[in-house]
Amino acid sequence: MAPKKGSSKPKSKTAAAKAPAKADPLFPSRPRSFNVGSAIRPQGRDLSRFVKWPKYVRIQRQRAVLYQRLKVPPSINQFTKSIGKNEAASVFTLLNKYRPETPAAKKQRIKETAAAVAAKKEVPSKVPHQLKFGLKHVTTLIEEKKASLVLIACDVDPIELVLWLPALCRKMEVPFLIVKDKARLGTLCHQKTAAVVALTTVNKEDEAQLKIFQNLGMEKFNKNTELVRKWGGGIMGLKTQAKLDKRAKAVAAEEAKKAASLKC
């Protein structure tokens, strides 16, 4: 006899619930481990030394350590002696008045000049006093003694780009200042960065202030013989310093013993 249709009993809900669900490959199960150093971070501890920093950060830090450890020649070491915060603020306030034109402003000025020439009207005069930037351009201005004040960034990379510039300024007797940093100089020139900028002339009301900065540059950089002679670096790490101190104390104690034995 054939089995009746629909005679099989439906599965109960409890049986369906007990069936194991398939793991979703997109969201795998990651049970947390509560052992020491696992899922739970210790409270109140700085773990930044365990972080794997990006390569450019590691290079920056290694370079800074090398500049401390190795003997740095005076020509490179002078770039660590930038002017102070208050002096820099005064210099940048002056330079901000002589920012060069933006491309849009220059285009507009050329259009106005062309329109004035076509209409046979009086041609508007060019902007007489502007900040000069660009390594080749500033170098030419220094060689021709047209630059009144030169500002060199302290963090140019590679440093060889501006390494010779202080020596050239001293030779041509052009006052210069080493400032922080290349991004700040770049902002003045509508660029990302600028290695060096120069002022040629200023308005009559700013001549006294320019003279102050020229005297500052001459005193602190151009005629500062210590800056040209002083080597940098040679600073050891904390462990090495402690080891050298311990060795020096041991030698001093040995000398004291020898001196005491001779007296006896």
Coordinates of N, CA and C in Angstrom, one line a residue, residues 27-249:
F27 N 32.4 37.7 8.4 CA 32.5 38.2 9.8 C 32.9 37.0 10.7
P28 N 34.2 36.6 10.7 CA 34.6 35.4 11.4 C 34.6 35.7 12.9
S29 N 34.3 34.7 13.7 CA 34.3 34.8 15.1 C 35.7 35.0 15.7
R30 N 35.9 36.0 16.5 CA 37.2 36.2 17.1 C 37.0 36.3 18.6
P31 N 37.0 35.2 19.3 CA 36.8 35.3 20.8 C 37.9 36.1 21.5
R32 N 37.6 36.9 22.4 CA 38.6 37.7 23.1 C 39.4 36.8 24.1
S33 N 40.7 37.1 24.2 CA 41.5 36.4 25.1 C 41.8 37.3 26.3
F34 N 41.5 36.9 27.5 CA 41.7 37.7 28.7 C 43.0 37.4 29.5
N35 N 44.0 36.8 28.7 CA 45.3 36.6 29.4 C 46.0 37.9 29.4
V36 N 47.2 37.9 30.1 CA 48.0 39.1 30.2 C 48.6 39.5 28.9
G37 N 48.4 40.8 28.5 CA 48.9 41.3 27.2 C 48.1 40.9 26.0
S38 N 46.8 40.5 26.2 CA 46.0 40.1 25.1 C 44.9 41.2 24.8
A39 N 43.7 40.8 24.9 CA 42.6 41.7 24.5 C 42.4 42.9 25.4
I40 N 42.7 42.7 26.7 CA 42.5 43.8 27.7 C 43.8 44.6 27.8
R41 N 43.8 45.9 27.5 CA 45.0 46.7 27.6 C 45.2 47.2 29.1
P42 N 46.4 47.2 29.6 CA 46.6 47.7 30.9 C 46.3 49.2 31.1
Q43 N 45.7 49.5 32.2 CA 45.3 50.9 32.4 C 46.4 51.8 32.9
G44 N 46.5 53.0 32.4 CA 47.5 53.9 33.0 C 48.9 53.7 32.5
R45 N 49.1 53.0 31.4 CA 50.5 52.8 30.9 C 50.6 53.4 29.5
D46 N 51.7 54.0 29.2 CA 52.0 54.6 27.9 C 52.6 53.5 27.0
L47 N 51.9 53.0 26.0 CA 52.4 51.9 25.2 C 52.9 52.4 23.8
S48 N 53.2 53.7 23.7 CA 53.7 54.2 22.5 C 55.0 53.6 22.0
R49 N 55.8 53.1 23.0 CA 57.1 52.5 22.6 C 56.9 51.2 21.9
F50 N 55.8 50.6 22.0 CA 55.5 49.3 21.4 C 54.8 49.4 20.0
V51 N 54.5 50.7 19.7 CA 53.8 50.9 18.4 C 54.8 50.8 17.2
K52 N 54.4 50.1 16.1 CA 55.2 50.1 14.9 C 54.9 51.4 14.1
W53 N 55.8 52.4 14.3 CA 55.6 53.6 13.6 C 55.8 53.6 12.1
P54 N 55.2 54.5 11.3 CA 55.5 54.5 9.9 C 57.0 54.7 9.6
K55 N 57.5 54.3 8.4 CA 58.9 54.4 8.1 C 59.4 55.8 8.2
Y56 N 58.6 56.8 7.7 CA 59.1 58.2 7.7 C 59.3 58.7 9.1
V57 N 58.5 58.3 10.0 CA 58.6 58.7 11.4 C 59.9 58.1 12.0
R58 N 60.2 56.8 11.7 CA 61.4 56.1 12.2 C 62.6 56.8 11.7
I59 N 62.6 57.2 10.4 CA 63.8 57.9 9.8 C 64.0 59.2 10.4
Q60 N 62.9 60.0 10.7 CA 63.1 61.3 11.4 C 63.7 61.1 12.7
R61 N 63.3 60.1 13.5 CA 63.8 59.9 14.8 C 65.2 59.4 14.8
Q62 N 65.5 58.5 13.9 CA 66.9 58.0 13.8 C 67.9 59.1 13.4
R63 N 67.4 60.0 12.5 CA 68.3 61.1 12.0 C 68.5 62.0 13.2
A64 N 67.5 62.3 14.0 CA 67.7 63.2 15.2 C 68.7 62.6 16.2
V65 N 68.6 61.3 16.4 CA 69.5 60.6 17.3 C 70.9 60.6 16.7
L66 N 71.1 60.4 15.4 CA 72.4 60.4 14.8 C 73.0 61.8 14.9
Y67 N 72.2 62.9 14.7 CA 72.7 64.2 14.8 C 73.2 64.5 16.3
Q68 N 72.6 63.8 17.3 CA 73.1 64.0 18.6 C 74.4 63.2 18.9
R69 N 74.5 62.0 18.3 CA 75.6 61.1 18.6 C 76.9 61.5 17.9
L70 N 76.7 61.7 16.5 CA 77.9 61.9 15.7 C 78.4 63.4 15.9
K71 N 79.6 63.6 15.5 CA 80.2 64.9 15.5 C 79.7 65.6 14.3
V72 N 79.0 66.8 14.5 CA 78.4 67.5 13.4 C 79.3 68.7 13.1
P73 N 79.8 68.9 11.8 CA 80.7 70.0 11.4 C 80.0 71.3 11.7
P74 N 80.7 72.4 11.9 CA 80.1 73.7 12.1 C 79.2 74.2 11.0
S75 N 79.6 73.9 9.7 CA 78.8 74.4 8.6 C 77.4 73.8 8.6
I76 N 77.2 72.6 9.2 CA 75.9 72.0 9.4 C 75.3 72.4 10.7
N77 N 76.1 72.4 11.7 CA 75.6 72.7 13.1 C 75.0 74.1 13.2
Q78 N 75.4 75.1 12.3 CA 74.9 76.4 12.4 C 73.4 76.5 12.1
F79 N 72.9 75.5 11.4 CA 71.4 75.5 11.1 C 70.6 75.1 12.3
T80 N 71.2 74.7 13.4 CA 70.4 74.4 14.6 C 70.2 75.7 15.4
K81 N 70.9 76.8 15.1 CA 70.9 78.0 15.9 C 70.0 79.0 15.2
S82 N 68.7 78.7 15.1 CA 67.8 79.7 14.5 C 67.4 80.8 15.5
I83 N 66.8 81.8 14.9 CA 66.4 83.0 15.8 C 65.2 82.6 16.7
G84 N 65.0 83.4 17.8 CA 64.0 83.1 18.7 C 62.6 83.3 18.2
K85 N 61.6 82.9 19.1 CA 60.2 83.0 18.7 C 59.8 84.4 18.5
N86 N 60.1 85.3 19.4 CA 59.7 86.7 19.4 C 60.3 87.4 18.2
E87 N 61.6 87.2 17.9 CA 62.3 87.8 16.8 C 61.7 87.3 15.5
A88 N 61.4 86.0 15.4 CA 60.8 85.4 14.2 C 59.4 86.0 13.9
A89 N 58.6 86.2 15.0 CA 57.3 86.8 14.8 C 57.4 88.2 14.2
S90 N 58.4 89.0 14.7 CA 58.5 90.4 14.2 C 59.0 90.3 12.7
V91 N 59.9 89.4 12.4 CA 60.4 89.3 11.0 C 59.3 88.9 10.0
F92 N 58.5 87.9 10.4 CA 57.4 87.4 9.6 C 56.3 88.5 9.4
T93 N 56.1 89.3 10.5 CA 55.1 90.4 10.3 C 55.5 91.4 9.3
L94 N 56.8 91.7 9.2 CA 57.4 92.6 8.2 C 57.2 91.9 6.8
L95 N 57.7 90.7 6.7 CA 57.6 90.0 5.4 C 56.2 89.8 4.8
N96 N 55.3 89.7 5.8 CA 53.9 89.4 5.3 C 53.3 90.6 4.5
K97 N 53.9 91.8 4.7 CA 53.5 93.0 3.9 C 53.9 92.9 2.5
Y98 N 55.0 92.1 2.2 CA 55.6 92.1 0.9 C 55.5 90.7 0.2
R99 N 54.3 90.1 0.5 CA 54.1 88.8 -0.2 C 53.9 89.0 -1.7
P100 N 54.5 88.1 -2.5 CA 54.3 88.2 -3.9 C 52.9 88.0 -4.4
E101 N 52.6 88.4 -5.6 CA 51.2 88.3 -6.1 C 50.9 86.8 -6.3
T102 N 49.6 86.5 -6.2 CA 49.1 85.2 -6.6 C 48.9 85.2 -8.1
P103 N 48.9 84.0 -8.7 CA 48.7 83.9 -10.1 C 47.5 84.6 -10.6
A104 N 46.4 84.5 -9.8 CA 45.1 85.2 -10.2 C 45.3 86.7 -10.2
A105 N 46.0 87.2 -9.2 CA 46.2 88.7 -9.1 C 47.1 89.2 -10.2
K106 N 48.1 88.4 -10.5 CA 49.0 88.8 -11.6 C 48.3 88.9 -12.9
K107 N 47.4 87.8 -13.2 CA 46.7 87.8 -14.4 C 45.8 89.0 -14.5
Q108 N 45.1 89.4 -13.4 CA 44.2 90.5 -13.4 C 45.0 91.8 -13.7
R109 N 46.2 91.9 -13.1 CA 47.0 93.2 -13.3 C 47.4 93.3 -14.7
I110 N 47.8 92.2 -15.3 CA 48.2 92.2 -16.7 C 47.1 92.6 -17.6
K111 N 45.9 92.1 -17.3 CA 44.7 92.4 -18.1 C 44.4 93.9 -18.0
E112 N 44.5 94.5 -16.8 CA 44.2 95.9 -16.6 C 45.3 96.8 -17.3
T113 N 46.5 96.3 -17.3 CA 47.6 97.0 -18.0 C 47.3 97.1 -19.5
A114 N 47.0 95.9 -20.0 CA 46.7 95.8 -21.4 C 45.5 96.7 -21.8
A115 N 44.5 96.7 -21.0 CA 43.3 97.5 -21.3 C 43.6 99.0 -21.2
A116 N 44.5 99.4 -20.3 CA 44.9 100.8 -20.2 C 45.8 101.2 -21.4
V117 N 46.6 100.3 -21.9 CA 47.5 100.6 -23.0 C 46.6 100.7 -24.3
A118 N 45.6 99.8 -24.4 CA 44.7 99.9 -25.6 C 43.9 101.1 -25.6
A119 N 43.4 101.6 -24.4 CA 42.6 102.8 -24.3 C 43.5 104.1 -24.3
K120 N 44.8 103.9 -24.3 CA 45.7 105.0 -24.3 C 45.6 105.9 -23.0
K121 N 45.4 105.1 -21.9 CA 45.3 105.7 -20.6 C 46.6 105.6 -19.8
E122 N 46.6 106.1 -18.6 CA 47.9 106.0 -17.8 C 48.0 104.5 -17.3
V123 N 49.2 104.0 -17.6 CA 49.4 102.6 -17.3 C 49.7 102.5 -15.8
P124 N 49.0 101.6 -15.0 CA 49.3 101.5 -13.6 C 50.7 100.9 -13.3
S125 N 51.3 101.5 -12.3 CA 52.7 101.1 -12.0 C 52.7 99.7 -11.5
K126 N 53.9 99.0 -11.7 CA 54.0 97.6 -11.2 C 54.2 97.7 -9.7
V127 N 54.1 96.5 -9.0 CA 54.3 96.4 -7.6 C 55.8 96.5 -7.4
P128 N 56.3 97.6 -6.7 CA 57.7 97.8 -6.7 C 58.5 96.9 -5.7
H129 N 57.8 96.6 -4.5 CA 58.5 95.9 -3.5 C 57.8 94.6 -3.2
Q130 N 58.6 93.5 -3.5 CA 58.0 92.1 -3.3 C 59.1 91.2 -2.7
L131 N 58.6 90.2 -2.0 CA 59.5 89.2 -1.5 C 60.0 88.3 -2.6
K132 N 61.3 88.0 -2.7 CA 61.9 87.2 -3.7 C 62.1 85.8 -3.2
F133 N 61.8 84.8 -4.0 CA 62.0 83.4 -3.5 C 62.5 82.6 -4.7
G134 N 63.0 81.4 -4.3 CA 63.6 80.5 -5.3 C 65.1 80.5 -5.1
L135 N 65.7 79.4 -5.0 CA 67.1 79.2 -4.7 C 68.1 79.9 -5.7
K136 N 67.8 79.7 -7.0 CA 68.7 80.3 -8.0 C 68.5 81.8 -8.0
H137 N 67.2 82.3 -7.9 CA 67.0 83.7 -8.0 C 67.6 84.4 -6.8
V138 N 67.5 83.9 -5.6 CA 68.0 84.5 -4.4 C 69.5 84.5 -4.5
T139 N 70.1 83.4 -5.0 CA 71.6 83.3 -5.1 C 72.1 84.5 -6.0
T140 N 71.4 84.7 -7.1 CA 71.8 85.8 -8.1 C 71.7 87.1 -7.4
L141 N 70.7 87.3 -6.6 CA 70.5 88.6 -5.9 C 71.6 88.8 -4.9
I142 N 72.0 87.7 -4.2 CA 73.1 87.9 -3.2 C 74.5 88.2 -3.9
E143 N 74.7 87.5 -5.1 CA 76.0 87.7 -5.8 C 76.0 89.1 -6.4
E144 N 74.9 89.7 -6.7 CA 74.9 91.0 -7.3 C 74.7 92.1 -6.2
K145 N 74.6 91.6 -4.9 CA 74.5 92.5 -3.7 C 73.2 93.3 -3.8
K146 N 72.1 92.7 -4.4 CA 70.9 93.4 -4.4 C 69.9 93.0 -3.3
A147 N 70.3 91.9 -2.6 CA 69.4 91.5 -1.5 C 69.8 92.3 -0.2
S148 N 68.7 92.8 0.5 CA 68.9 93.5 1.7 C 68.9 92.6 2.9
L149 N 68.1 91.6 2.9 CA 68.0 90.6 4.0 C 67.6 89.3 3.4
V150 N 68.3 88.2 3.9 CA 68.0 86.9 3.4 C 67.6 86.0 4.6
L151 N 66.5 85.2 4.3 CA 66.0 84.3 5.4 C 66.2 82.9 4.8
I152 N 66.9 82.0 5.6 CA 67.2 80.6 5.2 C 66.5 79.7 6.2
A153 N 65.8 78.7 5.7 CA 65.1 77.7 6.5 C 66.1 76.8 7.2
C154 N 65.8 76.4 8.4 CA 66.7 75.5 9.2 C 66.5 74.0 8.9
D155 N 65.4 73.7 8.2 CA 65.1 72.2 8.1 C 65.0 71.8 6.6
V156 N 65.8 72.4 5.8 CA 65.9 72.0 4.3 C 66.5 70.6 4.2
D157 N 65.8 69.8 3.4 CA 66.3 68.4 3.2 C 66.4 68.1 1.7
P158 N 67.5 67.7 1.2 CA 68.8 67.6 1.8 C 69.4 69.0 2.1
I159 N 70.2 69.0 3.2 CA 70.8 70.3 3.7 C 71.8 70.9 2.8
E160 N 72.3 70.0 1.8 CA 73.4 70.5 0.9 C 72.8 71.6 0.0
L161 N 71.5 71.7 -0.2 CA 70.9 72.7 -1.0 C 71.2 74.1 -0.6
V162 N 71.3 74.3 0.8 CA 71.5 75.6 1.3 C 72.8 75.7 2.2
L163 N 73.6 74.6 2.1 CA 74.8 74.5 3.0 C 75.8 75.6 2.7
W164 N 75.9 76.0 1.5 CA 76.9 77.0 1.1 C 76.4 78.4 1.2
L165 N 75.1 78.6 1.4 CA 74.5 79.9 1.3 C 75.0 80.9 2.4
P166 N 75.1 80.4 3.7 CA 75.6 81.3 4.7 C 77.0 81.9 4.4
A167 N 77.9 81.0 3.8 CA 79.3 81.4 3.5 C 79.2 82.5 2.4
L168 N 78.3 82.3 1.4 CA 78.2 83.3 0.3 C 77.7 84.6 0.9
C169 N 76.7 84.6 1.8 CA 76.2 85.8 2.4 C 77.3 86.5 3.2
R170 N 78.2 85.8 3.9 CA 79.3 86.4 4.7 C 80.3 87.0 3.7
K171 N 80.5 86.3 2.6 CA 81.5 86.8 1.7 C 81.0 88.1 1.0
M172 N 79.7 88.2 0.6 CA 79.2 89.3 -0.1 C 78.6 90.4 0.9
E173 N 78.8 90.1 2.2 CA 78.3 91.0 3.3 C 76.9 91.3 3.2
V174 N 76.1 90.3 2.9 CA 74.6 90.4 2.9 C 74.1 89.8 4.2
P175 N 73.3 90.6 5.0 CA 72.8 90.0 6.3 C 71.8 88.9 6.1
F176 N 71.9 87.8 6.8 CA 71.0 86.7 6.7 C 70.6 86.2 8.1
L177 N 69.4 85.5 8.1 CA 68.9 85.0 9.4 C 68.5 83.5 9.1
I178 N 68.7 82.6 10.0 CA 68.2 81.2 9.9 C 67.0 81.1 10.7
V179 N 65.9 80.7 10.1 CA 64.5 80.7 10.8 C 63.9 79.3 10.7
K180 N 62.9 79.1 11.5 CA 62.1 77.9 11.5 C 60.8 78.4 10.8
D181 N 60.3 77.7 9.8 CA 60.8 76.6 9.1 C 60.5 76.7 7.6
K182 N 60.8 75.8 6.8 CA 60.6 75.9 5.3 C 59.1 76.1 5.0
A183 N 58.2 75.4 5.7 CA 56.8 75.5 5.5 C 56.3 77.0 5.7
R184 N 56.8 77.6 6.8 CA 56.4 78.9 7.1 C 56.9 79.9 6.0
L185 N 58.1 79.7 5.5 CA 58.6 80.5 4.4 C 57.8 80.3 3.1
G186 N 57.3 79.0 2.9 CA 56.5 78.7 1.8 C 55.2 79.4 1.8
T187 N 54.6 79.6 3.0 CA 53.3 80.2 3.1 C 53.4 81.7 2.7
L188 N 54.5 82.3 2.9 CA 54.7 83.7 2.5 C 54.7 83.8 1.0
C189 N 55.2 82.8 0.3 CA 55.4 82.8 -1.2 C 54.3 82.1 -1.9
H190 N 53.2 81.7 -1.2 CA 52.1 80.9 -1.8 C 52.6 79.6 -2.3
Q191 N 53.5 79.0 -1.6 CA 54.1 77.7 -2.0 C 53.9 76.7 -0.8
K192 N 54.1 75.4 -1.0 CA 54.1 74.5 0.1 C 55.3 74.8 1.0
T193 N 56.5 74.8 0.4 CA 57.7 75.1 1.2 C 58.6 76.0 0.4
A194 N 59.5 76.7 1.1 CA 60.5 77.5 0.4 C 61.8 77.4 1.2
A195 N 62.9 77.1 0.6 CA 64.2 77.0 1.2 C 64.8 78.3 1.7
V196 N 64.6 79.3 0.9 CA 65.2 80.6 1.1 C 64.3 81.7 0.5
V197 N 64.2 82.9 1.2 CA 63.5 84.1 0.6 C 64.4 85.3 0.9
A198 N 64.2 86.3 0.1 CA 65.0 87.6 0.3 C 64.2 88.8 0.1
L199 N 64.6 89.8 0.8 CA 64.0 91.2 0.6 C 65.0 92.0 -0.1
T200 N 64.6 92.7 -1.1 CA 65.5 93.7 -1.8 C 65.3 95.1 -1.3
T201 N 64.1 95.6 -1.4 CA 63.7 96.9 -1.0 C 62.4 96.9 -0.2
V202 N 62.2 97.9 0.6 CA 60.9 98.0 1.4 C 60.4 99.4 1.2
N203 N 59.2 99.6 1.7 CA 58.6 101.0 1.7 C 59.4 101.9 2.7
K204 N 59.2 103.1 2.6 CA 59.9 104.1 3.4 C 59.6 103.9 4.9
E205 N 58.4 103.6 5.2 CA 58.0 103.5 6.7 C 58.6 102.2 7.3
D206 N 59.0 101.2 6.5 CA 59.6 100.0 7.1 C 61.1 99.9 7.0
E207 N 61.7 101.0 6.6 CA 63.2 101.0 6.5 C 63.9 100.9 7.8
A208 N 63.3 101.5 8.9 CA 63.9 101.5 10.2 C 63.9 100.1 10.8
Q209 N 62.7 99.4 10.5 CA 62.6 98.0 11.0 C 63.5 97.1 10.3
L210 N 63.6 97.3 9.0 CA 64.6 96.4 8.2 C 66.0 96.6 8.7
K211 N 66.4 97.8 9.0 CA 67.7 98.1 9.5 C 68.0 97.3 10.8
I212 N 66.9 97.2 11.7 CA 67.1 96.5 12.9 C 67.4 95.0 12.7
F213 N 66.6 94.4 11.7 CA 66.8 93.0 11.3 C 68.2 92.8 10.6
Q214 N 68.6 93.8 9.9 CA 70.0 93.7 9.2 C 71.1 93.6 10.3
N215 N 70.9 94.5 11.3 CA 71.9 94.5 12.4 C 71.9 93.2 13.2
L216 N 70.7 92.7 13.4 CA 70.5 91.4 14.1 C 71.2 90.3 13.4
G217 N 71.0 90.3 12.0 CA 71.7 89.2 11.2 C 73.2 89.4 11.2
M218 N 73.7 90.6 11.1 CA 75.1 90.8 11.1 C 75.7 90.4 12.4
E219 N 75.0 90.7 13.5 CA 75.6 90.4 14.9 C 75.5 88.9 15.2
K220 N 74.4 88.3 14.9 CA 74.1 86.9 15.3 C 74.6 85.9 14.4
F221 N 74.7 86.2 13.1 CA 75.1 85.2 12.1 C 76.3 85.6 11.2
N222 N 76.3 86.7 10.6 CA 77.4 87.1 9.7 C 78.7 87.2 10.4
K223 N 78.8 88.0 11.5 CA 80.0 88.2 12.2 C 80.2 87.4 13.5
N224 N 79.5 86.4 13.6 CA 79.6 85.5 14.8 C 80.6 84.4 14.5
T225 N 81.8 84.6 15.0 CA 82.9 83.6 14.7 C 82.7 82.3 15.4
E226 N 82.1 82.3 16.6 CA 81.8 81.1 17.3 C 80.9 80.1 16.5
L227 N 80.0 80.7 15.8 CA 79.0 79.9 15.0 C 79.8 79.1 13.9
V228 N 80.8 79.7 13.3 CA 81.6 79.1 12.3 C 82.6 78.0 12.8
R229 N 82.9 78.1 14.1 CA 84.0 77.2 14.6 C 83.4 76.1 15.5
K230 N 82.2 76.3 16.0 CA 81.7 75.4 17.0 C 81.1 74.1 16.4
W231 N 81.6 72.9 16.8 CA 81.1 71.7 16.3 C 79.9 71.3 17.1
G232 N 79.0 70.5 16.6 CA 77.8 70.0 17.3 C 77.9 68.5 17.5
G233 N 76.9 68.0 18.2 CA 76.8 66.5 18.4 C 77.7 66.0 19.5
G234 N 78.0 64.7 19.4 CA 78.9 64.1 20.5 C 78.2 63.9 21.8
I235 N 76.8 63.9 21.8 CA 76.1 63.7 23.0 C 75.7 62.2 23.0
M236 N 76.2 61.5 24.0 CA 75.9 60.0 24.1 C 74.5 59.8 24.8
G237 N 74.1 58.5 24.7 CA 72.8 58.1 25.3 C 72.9 58.0 26.8
L238 N 71.8 57.8 27.5 CA 71.8 57.8 28.9 C 72.6 56.6 29.5
K239 N 72.5 55.5 28.8 CA 73.3 54.3 29.3 C 74.8 54.5 29.2
T240 N 75.2 55.1 28.0 CA 76.6 55.3 27.8 C 77.1 56.4 28.8
Q241 N 76.3 57.4 29.1 CA 76.7 58.5 30.0 C 76.8 57.9 31.4
A242 N 75.9 57.0 31.8 CA 76.0 56.4 33.1 C 77.2 55.5 33.3
K243 N 77.6 54.8 32.2 CA 78.7 53.9 32.1 C 80.0 54.7 32.3
L244 N 80.1 55.8 31.6 CA 81.3 56.7 31.6 C 81.4 57.4 33.0
D245 N 80.3 57.8 33.6 CA 80.4 58.3 35.0 C 80.9 57.3 36.0
K246 N 80.4 56.1 35.8 CA 80.8 55.0 36.7 C 82.3 54.7 36.6
R247 N 82.8 54.7 35.3 CA 84.2 54.5 35.0 C 85.0 55.6 35.6
A248 N 84.6 56.9 35.5 CA 85.3 58.0 36.0 C 85.4 58.0 37.5
K249 N 84.3 57.6 38.2 CA 84.3 57.4 39.6 C 85.3 56.4 40.1

